Amino acid sequence: MVIFGATGDLTAKKILPAIDGLRASGALPEPFAVIGMARRPQEEFPHPILYAQGDFDEDLGYERLSAILAAVDEKWGRKSNRIYFLATQPKYFSTIVEQLDKHGLIYSADGSQWSRVMIEKPFGNDLESALELQREIKEHLDESQIYLIDHYLGKEGVQNLVDFRMNGEFESIWNHAFVENVEIILSEEIGVGTRGKFWEETGMLRDVVQNHVMQLLSLVAMDVGDDIPAEKIKAVEAIRPVESMHRGQYGPGAINGSPVLGYREEAGVPKDSNVETFVAGELYVDNERWQGVPFYIQAGKRLGKQLTEIVVTFKSGEILHIRIQPKPAIYFEEQTEMHFEKPRFSDGYQKLIYDALQGNQDSFVQNEEQIASWRLLTPILDSWKEKQDIPIYPAGALNELDPRLSTLPL
Ligand code: BG6
């Protein structure tokens, strides 16, 4: 495995610990080598892995990388499979893929050795840039070699949701005849912290709605079939276009009794910023199954509670909770929790890396899916460009199910 951006936060916090965990549980193929590539000199990098220093857009680093890979192959006496993990800033994604191809480091998709590329979000920041990125990457990679990561798909609670759907027990009532509405809530206590500058260019719709919330929605709404990725694409493509969503921004307030800054006071944020930290919307999946059933989505930072949950309200009045976190659970109100087998990997990155090594793309984002998501949401981003004022909510004051959420002015 070659990790690009090896000296970054994600590598230290998630990728290397996941590899250690996989190794400890005997889930890695043997032999297995990890090579880091980044701009910083190796001395600054504390982990004892092979290392190729270089700029992502210059040949030198890739020549060093080629030499290391050749030495590994030589030592093992065979050509090794390769997995490239792009844990870099998004502006380098297409450059790295192009350079890998140019330096002969990508096997053809139908050969006996494989090479796969894992890419962390964001994949573009609107429809046009996502299409452009897709086009650039596909010049060098086959779809079967691309593993787009949404870390929500590695979560235990999301794996339970997939099991719940695949198990089929509720299929006969999972439709408009029985379901009144579906709520998808991604409520966070945290603010933007030190990511103010990043947030100014991103906002809540791009940061969590386009990916995590839409993934949850597609897993709830999809038809059950053997090809989950294909079913999810169909579900997202069936969503009726929307022109507007509610948005809000947190002002000063308190979380768990301690005062916290408003978004405009956070480092890197201009005093007159209109970037959203909260989004609420109403979506309709225009297919036979979901005729007329509203899917209410809500996602926000500095709300009163840390909770990611899907709530399905049935016309009978029964309410099903699918809690993703904290503490994953699926239960009808006033009834006992359903039981799910513990997934093999409780750590999401372990699961995703393992699946990519196995060539299993079920828990990865398909290109068409994320393009469909951008197609749906880009008009909303555009509509916000024109509106200058944004409603402010006090940090910590909105409970995740507070009816005021959906009455924020558009
Ligand atoms: C990330 C977003 O993708 O997901 C963060 O960039 C967000 O802003 C995070 O806080 C939420 O993920 P989790 O795993 O903490 O629920």
Tab-separated table of C-alpha atoms and ligand atoms in Angstrom:
chain	number	residue	atom	x	y	z
A	1	MET	CA	0.000	0.000	0.000
A	2	VAL	CA	1.269	3.410	-0.921
A	3	ILE	CA	-0.111	6.297	1.122
A	4	PHE	CA	0.015	9.731	-0.500
A	5	GLY	CA	-0.067	12.445	2.116
A	6	ALA	CA	1.735	10.134	4.498
A	7	THR	CA	2.698	12.885	6.929
A	8	GLY	CA	-0.859	14.174	7.308
A	9	ASP	CA	-3.443	13.829	10.028
A	10	LEU	CA	-5.574	11.183	8.374
A	11	THR	CA	-2.606	8.868	7.922
A	12	ALA	CA	-1.552	9.181	11.559
A	13	LYS	CA	-5.028	9.047	13.075
A	14	LYS	CA	-6.855	6.574	10.872
A	15	ILE	CA	-4.901	4.830	8.128
A	16	LEU	CA	-1.794	3.570	9.947
A	17	PRO	CA	-3.743	2.466	13.067
A	18	ALA	CA	-6.207	0.621	10.790
A	19	ILE	CA	-3.329	-1.175	9.037
A	20	ASP	CA	-1.819	-2.100	12.417
A	21	GLY	CA	-5.198	-3.421	13.549
A	22	LEU	CA	-5.657	-5.463	10.370
A	23	ARG	CA	-2.173	-6.866	10.699
A	24	ALA	CA	-2.729	-7.781	14.362
A	25	SER	CA	-5.910	-9.682	13.505
A	26	GLY	CA	-4.247	-11.535	10.633
A	27	ALA	CA	-6.493	-9.855	8.037
A	28	LEU	CA	-3.690	-8.482	5.841
A	29	PRO	CA	-2.361	-10.468	2.931
A	30	GLU	CA	1.226	-11.609	3.440
A	31	PRO	CA	3.700	-10.249	2.618
A	32	PHE	CA	2.436	-6.674	2.902
A	33	ALA	CA	4.463	-3.462	2.708
A	34	VAL	CA	3.458	0.124	3.411
A	35	ILE	CA	5.159	2.949	1.576
A	36	GLY	CA	4.530	6.604	2.362
A	37	MET	CA	4.855	9.449	-0.069
A	38	ALA	CA	4.754	13.118	0.909
A	39	ARG	CA	6.603	16.360	0.445
A	40	ARG	CA	8.184	16.545	3.874
A	41	PRO	CA	11.575	14.907	4.503
A	42	GLN	CA	11.422	11.444	6.050
A	43	GLU	CA	13.174	12.579	9.267
A	44	GLU	CA	10.020	14.492	10.201
A	45	PHE	CA	7.963	11.380	9.831
A	46	PRO	CA	7.976	9.143	12.882
A	47	HIS	CA	6.601	5.931	11.409
A	48	PRO	CA	8.985	3.165	10.367
A	49	ILE	CA	7.619	2.575	6.874
A	50	LEU	CA	9.283	2.833	3.503
A	51	TYR	CA	9.182	6.393	2.297
A	52	ALA	CA	9.451	8.265	-0.985
A	53	GLN	CA	9.847	11.991	-0.614
A	54	GLY	CA	8.592	14.181	-3.416
A	55	ASP	CA	6.200	16.800	-4.708
A	56	PHE	CA	3.023	15.277	-6.061
A	57	ASP	CA	3.302	17.159	-9.326
A	58	GLU	CA	6.973	16.427	-10.036
A	59	ASP	CA	8.498	13.292	-11.512
A	60	LEU	CA	11.265	12.812	-8.962
A	61	GLY	CA	9.071	11.450	-6.144
A	62	TYR	CA	7.445	8.943	-8.507
A	63	GLU	CA	10.855	7.796	-9.724
A	64	ARG	CA	11.818	7.171	-6.105
A	65	LEU	CA	8.532	5.400	-5.538
A	66	SER	CA	9.052	3.212	-8.618
A	67	ALA	CA	12.488	2.233	-7.340
A	68	ILE	CA	11.100	1.286	-3.924
A	69	LEU	CA	8.273	-0.741	-5.482
A	70	ALA	CA	10.755	-2.512	-7.779
A	71	ALA	CA	12.974	-3.332	-4.788
A	72	VAL	CA	9.977	-4.755	-2.900
A	73	ASP	CA	8.996	-6.890	-5.909
A	74	GLU	CA	12.584	-8.050	-6.248
A	75	LYS	CA	12.726	-9.057	-2.591
A	76	TRP	CA	9.461	-10.967	-2.824
A	77	GLY	CA	10.363	-12.501	-6.169
A	78	ARG	CA	7.114	-11.485	-7.847
A	79	LYS	CA	5.047	-8.544	-9.028
A	80	SER	CA	2.987	-7.253	-6.156
A	81	ASN	CA	-0.581	-5.983	-6.206
A	82	ARG	CA	-0.822	-2.313	-5.334
A	83	ILE	CA	-3.229	-0.158	-3.481
A	84	TYR	CA	-2.751	3.594	-3.526
A	85	PHE	CA	-4.415	5.621	-0.788
A	86	LEU	CA	-4.862	9.309	-1.671
A	87	ALA	CA	-4.996	11.048	1.695
A	88	THR	CA	-3.978	14.396	0.259
A	89	GLN	CA	-5.629	17.704	-0.459
A	90	PRO	CA	-8.190	17.189	-3.231
A	91	LYS	CA	-6.325	19.467	-5.630
A	92	TYR	CA	-3.732	16.674	-6.053
A	93	PHE	CA	-6.105	13.795	-6.838
A	94	SER	CA	-5.973	13.927	-10.603
A	95	THR	CA	-2.283	14.874	-10.712
A	96	ILE	CA	-1.330	11.840	-8.628
A	97	VAL	CA	-3.427	9.471	-10.715
A	98	GLU	CA	-1.962	10.911	-13.916
A	99	GLN	CA	1.600	10.639	-12.588
A	100	LEU	CA	1.093	7.058	-11.411
A	101	ASP	CA	-0.076	6.140	-14.874
A	102	LYS	CA	2.732	8.047	-16.567
A	103	HIS	CA	5.318	6.216	-14.456
A	104	GLY	CA	3.836	2.831	-15.283
A	105	LEU	CA	2.608	2.230	-11.752
A	106	ILE	CA	-0.957	1.267	-12.688
A	107	TYR	CA	-1.538	-2.222	-14.056
A	108	SER	CA	-4.137	-2.669	-16.751
A	109	ALA	CA	-7.516	-3.531	-15.259
A	110	ASP	CA	-7.707	-6.950	-16.906
A	111	GLY	CA	-4.233	-8.223	-16.022
A	112	SER	CA	-3.345	-10.778	-13.370
A	113	GLN	CA	-2.007	-8.177	-10.917
A	114	TRP	CA	-4.267	-5.443	-9.708
A	115	SER	CA	-3.814	-1.831	-8.706
A	116	ARG	CA	-6.561	0.073	-6.907
A	117	VAL	CA	-6.834	3.699	-5.852
A	118	MET	CA	-8.623	4.724	-2.678
A	119	ILE	CA	-9.634	8.394	-2.622
A	120	GLU	CA	-10.891	10.436	0.305
A	121	LYS	CA	-13.635	13.000	-0.234
A	122	PRO	CA	-14.300	15.675	-1.373
A	123	PHE	CA	-14.776	14.590	-4.963
A	124	GLY	CA	-15.237	18.025	-6.446
A	125	ASN	CA	-17.160	20.889	-4.904
A	126	ASP	CA	-20.081	21.173	-7.301
A	127	LEU	CA	-21.451	19.324	-10.297
A	128	GLU	CA	-19.052	20.823	-12.804
A	129	SER	CA	-15.877	20.208	-10.792
A	130	ALA	CA	-17.018	16.685	-9.875
A	131	LEU	CA	-17.575	15.875	-13.559
A	132	GLU	CA	-14.176	17.318	-14.400
A	133	LEU	CA	-12.461	15.246	-11.704
A	134	GLN	CA	-14.298	12.144	-12.831
A	135	ARG	CA	-13.211	12.744	-16.417
A	136	GLU	CA	-9.568	13.278	-15.446
A	137	ILE	CA	-9.407	10.191	-13.245
A	138	LYS	CA	-11.160	7.972	-15.762
A	139	GLU	CA	-8.539	8.782	-18.355
A	140	HIS	CA	-6.200	6.642	-16.294
A	141	LEU	CA	-8.343	4.273	-14.272
A	142	ASP	CA	-11.116	1.838	-14.915
A	143	GLU	CA	-14.166	2.119	-12.602
A	144	SER	CA	-13.150	-1.234	-11.081
A	145	GLN	CA	-9.888	0.364	-9.901
A	146	ILE	CA	-11.501	3.384	-8.211
A	147	TYR	CA	-12.492	3.208	-4.529
A	148	LEU	CA	-14.113	6.473	-3.451
A	149	ILE	CA	-14.328	6.618	0.322
A	150	ASP	CA	-17.224	7.846	2.395
A	151	HIS	CA	-16.154	6.923	5.901
A	152	TYR	CA	-19.831	6.626	6.935
A	153	LEU	CA	-20.019	3.429	4.878
A	154	GLY	CA	-17.436	1.860	7.190
A	155	LYS	CA	-19.452	2.577	10.337
A	156	GLU	CA	-20.972	-0.268	12.317
A	157	GLY	CA	-24.355	1.481	12.399
A	158	VAL	CA	-24.354	1.772	8.609
A	159	GLN	CA	-23.362	-1.869	8.219
A	160	ASN	CA	-26.337	-2.726	10.458
A	161	LEU	CA	-28.586	-0.650	8.228
A	162	VAL	CA	-27.353	-2.577	5.174
A	163	ASP	CA	-27.949	-5.900	6.990
A	164	PHE	CA	-31.398	-4.695	8.053
A	165	ARG	CA	-32.328	-3.881	4.445
A	166	MET	CA	-30.765	-7.001	2.952
A	167	ASN	CA	-32.430	-9.260	5.464
A	168	GLY	CA	-35.694	-8.296	3.805
A	169	GLU	CA	-37.963	-8.841	6.795
A	170	PHE	CA	-39.521	-5.376	6.486
A	171	GLU	CA	-39.617	-5.185	2.689
A	172	SER	CA	-43.401	-5.549	2.508
A	173	ILE	CA	-43.968	-2.406	4.607
A	174	TRP	CA	-40.959	-0.433	3.306
A	175	ASN	CA	-42.950	1.737	0.918
A	176	HIS	CA	-45.447	4.588	0.539
A	177	ALA	CA	-48.425	2.475	1.526
A	178	PHE	CA	-47.017	2.066	5.036
A	179	VAL	CA	-44.425	4.792	5.587
A	180	GLU	CA	-45.566	8.305	6.501
A	181	ASN	CA	-42.142	9.956	6.400
A	182	VAL	CA	-38.445	9.397	6.881
A	183	GLU	CA	-36.154	11.742	8.823
A	184	ILE	CA	-32.400	11.678	8.465
A	185	ILE	CA	-30.615	13.582	11.185
A	186	LEU	CA	-26.922	14.286	11.417
A	187	SER	CA	-26.596	16.445	14.477
A	188	GLU	CA	-23.215	17.435	15.861
A	189	GLU	CA	-22.206	19.255	19.025
A	190	ILE	CA	-18.830	20.224	17.611
A	191	GLY	CA	-18.265	23.470	15.738
A	192	VAL	CA	-15.826	24.024	12.903
A	193	GLY	CA	-12.921	24.271	15.359
A	194	THR	CA	-9.653	24.988	13.589
A	195	ARG	CA	-11.155	24.325	10.152
A	196	GLY	CA	-12.612	27.818	9.696
A	197	LYS	CA	-10.729	28.542	6.494
A	198	PHE	CA	-11.704	25.159	5.010
A	199	TRP	CA	-15.288	25.653	6.115
A	200	GLU	CA	-15.545	28.987	4.327
A	201	GLU	CA	-14.998	27.134	1.059
A	202	THR	CA	-17.102	24.158	1.996
A	203	GLY	CA	-20.119	24.615	4.276
A	204	MET	CA	-22.445	21.942	5.633
A	205	LEU	CA	-24.145	20.999	2.370
A	206	ARG	CA	-20.855	20.050	0.723
A	207	ASP	CA	-19.159	18.705	3.832
A	208	VAL	CA	-21.712	16.195	5.071
A	209	VAL	CA	-24.994	16.381	3.117
A	210	GLN	CA	-23.654	15.678	-0.388
A	211	ASN	CA	-21.921	12.568	0.915
A	212	HIS	CA	-22.831	11.150	4.345
A	213	VAL	CA	-26.501	12.184	4.440
A	214	MET	CA	-27.090	11.164	0.821
A	215	GLN	CA	-25.454	7.797	1.492
A	216	LEU	CA	-27.845	7.178	4.376
A	217	LEU	CA	-30.782	8.264	2.254
A	218	SER	CA	-29.857	5.963	-0.613
A	219	LEU	CA	-29.391	2.970	1.703
A	220	VAL	CA	-32.851	3.576	3.174
A	221	ALA	CA	-34.573	4.235	-0.152
A	222	MET	CA	-32.854	1.710	-2.448
A	223	ASP	CA	-34.465	-1.467	-3.678
A	224	VAL	CA	-32.877	-4.544	-2.257
A	225	GLY	CA	-30.837	-6.461	-4.809
A	226	ASP	CA	-27.515	-8.214	-5.166
A	227	ASP	CA	-25.831	-5.170	-6.613
A	228	ILE	CA	-26.084	-2.626	-3.789
A	229	PRO	CA	-24.014	0.084	-5.522
A	230	ALA	CA	-26.285	-0.095	-8.586
A	231	GLU	CA	-29.433	0.058	-6.442
A	232	LYS	CA	-28.091	3.101	-4.579
A	233	ILE	CA	-27.362	4.918	-7.831
A	234	LYS	CA	-30.953	4.308	-8.971
A	235	ALA	CA	-32.317	5.678	-5.699
A	236	VAL	CA	-30.301	8.915	-5.849
A	237	GLU	CA	-31.138	9.406	-9.507
A	238	ALA	CA	-34.832	9.079	-8.666
A	239	ILE	CA	-34.820	12.037	-6.260
A	240	ARG	CA	-36.987	14.889	-7.516
A	241	PRO	CA	-34.969	18.066	-8.215
A	242	VAL	CA	-35.172	20.635	-5.425
A	243	GLU	CA	-34.781	24.367	-5.662
A	244	SER	CA	-34.238	25.307	-2.065
A	245	MET	CA	-33.332	24.136	1.385
A	246	HIS	CA	-33.245	25.821	4.766
A	247	ARG	CA	-29.879	26.869	6.006
A	248	GLY	CA	-28.556	28.426	9.186
A	249	GLN	CA	-25.351	29.412	10.898
A	250	TYR	CA	-24.490	29.044	14.576
A	251	GLY	CA	-24.050	32.157	16.637
A	252	PRO	CA	-22.475	32.308	20.117
A	253	GLY	CA	-24.109	30.002	22.637
A	254	ALA	CA	-23.355	27.168	25.033
A	255	ILE	CA	-22.693	23.461	24.686
A	256	ASN	CA	-23.173	21.359	27.811
A	257	GLY	CA	-23.224	24.545	29.879
A	258	SER	CA	-19.931	25.939	28.542
A	259	PRO	CA	-19.954	29.053	26.395
A	260	VAL	CA	-18.783	28.613	22.803
A	261	LEU	CA	-17.995	31.028	19.984
A	262	GLY	CA	-20.290	31.775	17.115
A	263	TYR	CA	-19.186	30.674	13.660
A	264	ARG	CA	-18.206	34.213	12.663
A	265	GLU	CA	-15.849	34.412	15.650
A	266	GLU	CA	-13.998	31.202	14.741
A	267	ALA	CA	-10.410	31.545	13.453
A	268	GLY	CA	-10.255	32.033	9.695
A	269	VAL	CA	-13.891	33.109	9.331
A	270	PRO	CA	-14.791	36.651	8.187
A	271	LYS	CA	-17.189	38.581	10.440
A	272	ASP	CA	-19.784	38.788	7.692
A	273	SER	CA	-19.627	35.182	6.526
A	274	ASN	CA	-22.827	33.686	5.156
A	275	VAL	CA	-21.594	30.119	4.981
A	276	GLU	CA	-24.019	27.569	6.403
A	277	THR	CA	-23.376	25.273	9.350
A	278	PHE	CA	-26.902	23.868	9.251
A	279	VAL	CA	-29.080	22.497	6.454
A	280	ALA	CA	-32.636	21.179	6.474
A	281	GLY	CA	-34.557	20.016	3.430
A	282	GLU	CA	-37.421	17.927	2.158
A	283	LEU	CA	-36.750	15.416	-0.594
A	284	TYR	CA	-38.959	13.058	-2.588
A	285	VAL	CA	-37.769	9.857	-4.188
A	286	ASP	CA	-39.921	9.802	-7.313
A	287	ASN	CA	-40.380	6.132	-7.884
A	288	GLU	CA	-43.178	3.654	-7.405
A	289	ARG	CA	-42.035	2.623	-3.935
A	290	TRP	CA	-41.760	6.085	-2.369
A	291	GLN	CA	-44.599	8.043	-4.092
A	292	GLY	CA	-45.378	11.079	-1.922
A	293	VAL	CA	-43.241	10.090	1.102
A	294	PRO	CA	-41.197	13.037	2.369
A	295	PHE	CA	-37.593	12.407	3.357
A	296	TYR	CA	-36.671	15.187	5.789
A	297	ILE	CA	-32.971	15.735	6.108
A	298	GLN	CA	-31.289	17.822	8.788
A	299	ALA	CA	-27.580	18.273	9.369
A	300	GLY	CA	-25.890	20.795	11.593
A	301	LYS	CA	-22.930	21.718	13.720
A	302	ARG	CA	-23.247	23.088	17.249
A	303	LEU	CA	-26.708	21.652	17.721
A	304	GLY	CA	-27.745	20.479	21.169
A	305	LYS	CA	-26.826	16.867	20.719
A	306	GLN	CA	-24.407	14.447	19.086
A	307	LEU	CA	-26.612	12.077	17.109
A	308	THR	CA	-26.827	10.484	13.671
A	309	GLU	CA	-30.142	8.758	13.238
A	310	ILE	CA	-32.774	7.778	10.706
A	311	VAL	CA	-36.337	7.848	11.992
A	312	VAL	CA	-39.000	6.085	9.961
A	313	THR	CA	-42.559	7.007	10.964
A	314	PHE	CA	-45.193	4.536	9.796
A	315	LYS	CA	-48.789	5.415	8.995
A	316	SER	CA	-49.757	3.056	11.811
A	317	GLY	CA	-48.066	5.478	14.229
A	318	GLU	CA	-45.182	3.132	14.922
A	319	ILE	CA	-41.753	4.695	14.850
A	320	LEU	CA	-38.564	2.929	13.867
A	321	HIS	CA	-35.196	4.333	14.942
A	322	ILE	CA	-32.070	3.437	13.035
A	323	ARG	CA	-29.328	4.961	15.134
A	324	ILE	CA	-25.960	5.172	13.463
A	325	GLN	CA	-24.151	6.814	16.363
A	326	PRO	CA	-23.473	7.050	19.211
A	327	LYS	CA	-24.123	3.426	20.092
A	328	PRO	CA	-25.588	1.904	16.935
A	329	ALA	CA	-29.055	0.413	17.353
A	330	ILE	CA	-32.226	-0.372	15.395
A	331	TYR	CA	-35.500	-0.518	17.338
A	332	PHE	CA	-39.176	0.314	17.216
A	333	GLU	CA	-40.185	2.692	20.002
A	334	GLU	CA	-41.192	0.772	23.102
A	335	GLN	CA	-39.845	-2.485	21.708
A	336	THR	CA	-36.592	-4.301	22.162
A	337	GLU	CA	-33.614	-3.616	20.017
A	338	MET	CA	-33.023	-5.784	16.979
A	339	HIS	CA	-29.948	-7.884	17.108
A	340	PHE	CA	-27.173	-7.679	14.550
A	341	GLU	CA	-24.057	-9.717	14.361
A	342	LYS	CA	-21.046	-7.609	15.365
A	343	PRO	CA	-19.256	-6.698	12.155
A	344	ARG	CA	-15.847	-8.248	11.688
A	345	PHE	CA	-14.242	-4.809	11.909
A	346	SER	CA	-15.622	-2.258	14.334
A	347	ASP	CA	-13.215	0.350	13.013
A	348	GLY	CA	-14.498	1.874	9.776
A	349	TYR	CA	-11.098	2.335	8.156
A	350	GLN	CA	-10.171	-1.273	8.877
A	351	LYS	CA	-13.327	-2.381	7.118
A	352	LEU	CA	-12.811	-0.091	4.124
A	353	ILE	CA	-9.147	-0.992	3.631
A	354	TYR	CA	-9.962	-4.681	4.030
A	355	ASP	CA	-12.798	-4.453	1.487
A	356	ALA	CA	-10.582	-2.611	-0.995
A	357	LEU	CA	-7.898	-5.296	-0.627
A	358	GLN	CA	-10.578	-7.903	-1.335
A	359	GLY	CA	-11.838	-5.961	-4.363
A	360	ASN	CA	-15.270	-5.498	-2.791
A	361	GLN	CA	-16.737	-2.141	-3.860
A	362	ASP	CA	-20.071	-2.442	-2.017
A	363	SER	CA	-19.039	0.008	0.709
A	364	PHE	CA	-17.534	2.555	-1.651
A	365	VAL	CA	-19.117	5.449	-3.448
A	366	GLN	CA	-19.783	4.938	-7.130
A	367	ASN	CA	-18.921	7.734	-9.504
A	368	GLU	CA	-22.436	7.969	-10.908
A	369	GLU	CA	-23.843	8.137	-7.419
A	370	GLN	CA	-21.808	11.095	-6.314
A	371	ILE	CA	-22.429	12.846	-9.623
A	372	ALA	CA	-26.193	12.341	-9.117
A	373	SER	CA	-25.840	13.793	-5.634
A	374	TRP	CA	-24.011	16.868	-6.949
A	375	ARG	CA	-26.589	17.232	-9.719
A	376	LEU	CA	-29.305	17.365	-7.089
A	377	LEU	CA	-27.556	19.740	-4.681
A	378	THR	CA	-25.668	22.165	-6.929
A	379	PRO	CA	-28.793	24.254	-7.717
A	380	ILE	CA	-29.198	24.786	-3.974
A	381	LEU	CA	-25.625	26.004	-3.638
A	382	ASP	CA	-26.329	28.334	-6.565
A	383	SER	CA	-29.502	29.655	-4.958
A	384	TRP	CA	-27.564	30.501	-1.799
A	385	LYS	CA	-24.966	32.477	-3.743
A	386	GLU	CA	-27.591	35.071	-4.461
A	387	LYS	CA	-28.993	35.338	-0.952
A	388	GLN	CA	-26.896	37.455	1.336
A	389	ASP	CA	-28.537	36.951	4.698
A	390	ILE	CA	-28.454	33.743	6.665
A	391	PRO	CA	-30.516	32.928	9.771
A	392	ILE	CA	-28.421	32.593	12.919
A	393	TYR	CA	-29.208	29.996	15.605
A	394	PRO	CA	-27.574	30.062	19.022
A	395	ALA	CA	-24.952	27.306	19.429
A	396	GLY	CA	-26.331	24.424	21.463
A	397	ALA	CA	-29.899	25.717	21.433
A	398	LEU	CA	-31.413	23.593	18.712
A	399	ASN	CA	-32.308	20.112	19.687
A	400	GLU	CA	-32.048	17.647	16.809
A	401	LEU	CA	-35.803	17.259	16.650
A	402	ASP	CA	-36.680	20.813	17.510
A	403	PRO	CA	-39.546	21.875	15.241
A	404	ARG	CA	-37.865	25.266	14.890
A	405	LEU	CA	-35.297	23.619	12.653
A	406	SER	CA	-37.640	23.414	9.754
A	407	THR	CA	-39.093	26.869	10.292
A	408	LEU	CA	-35.818	28.661	9.713
A	409	PRO	CA	-36.602	30.996	6.822
A	410	LEU	CA	-35.421	29.853	3.415
B	1	BG6	C1	-16.482	14.569	8.029
B	1	BG6	C2	-16.729	16.045	7.999
B	1	BG6	O1	-16.533	14.036	6.735
B	1	BG6	O2	-17.466	13.947	8.814
B	1	BG6	C3	-16.781	16.610	9.413
B	1	BG6	O3	-15.710	16.678	7.255
B	1	BG6	C4	-17.795	15.860	10.233
B	1	BG6	O4	-17.119	17.990	9.383
B	1	BG6	C5	-17.500	14.380	10.153
B	1	BG6	O5	-17.712	16.315	11.574
B	1	BG6	C6	-18.550	13.563	10.863
B	1	BG6	O6	-18.090	12.242	10.916
B	1	BG6	P1	-18.237	11.411	12.243
B	1	BG6	O7	-17.575	10.107	11.918
B	1	BG6	O8	-17.548	12.176	13.309
B	1	BG6	O9	-19.704	11.310	12.467
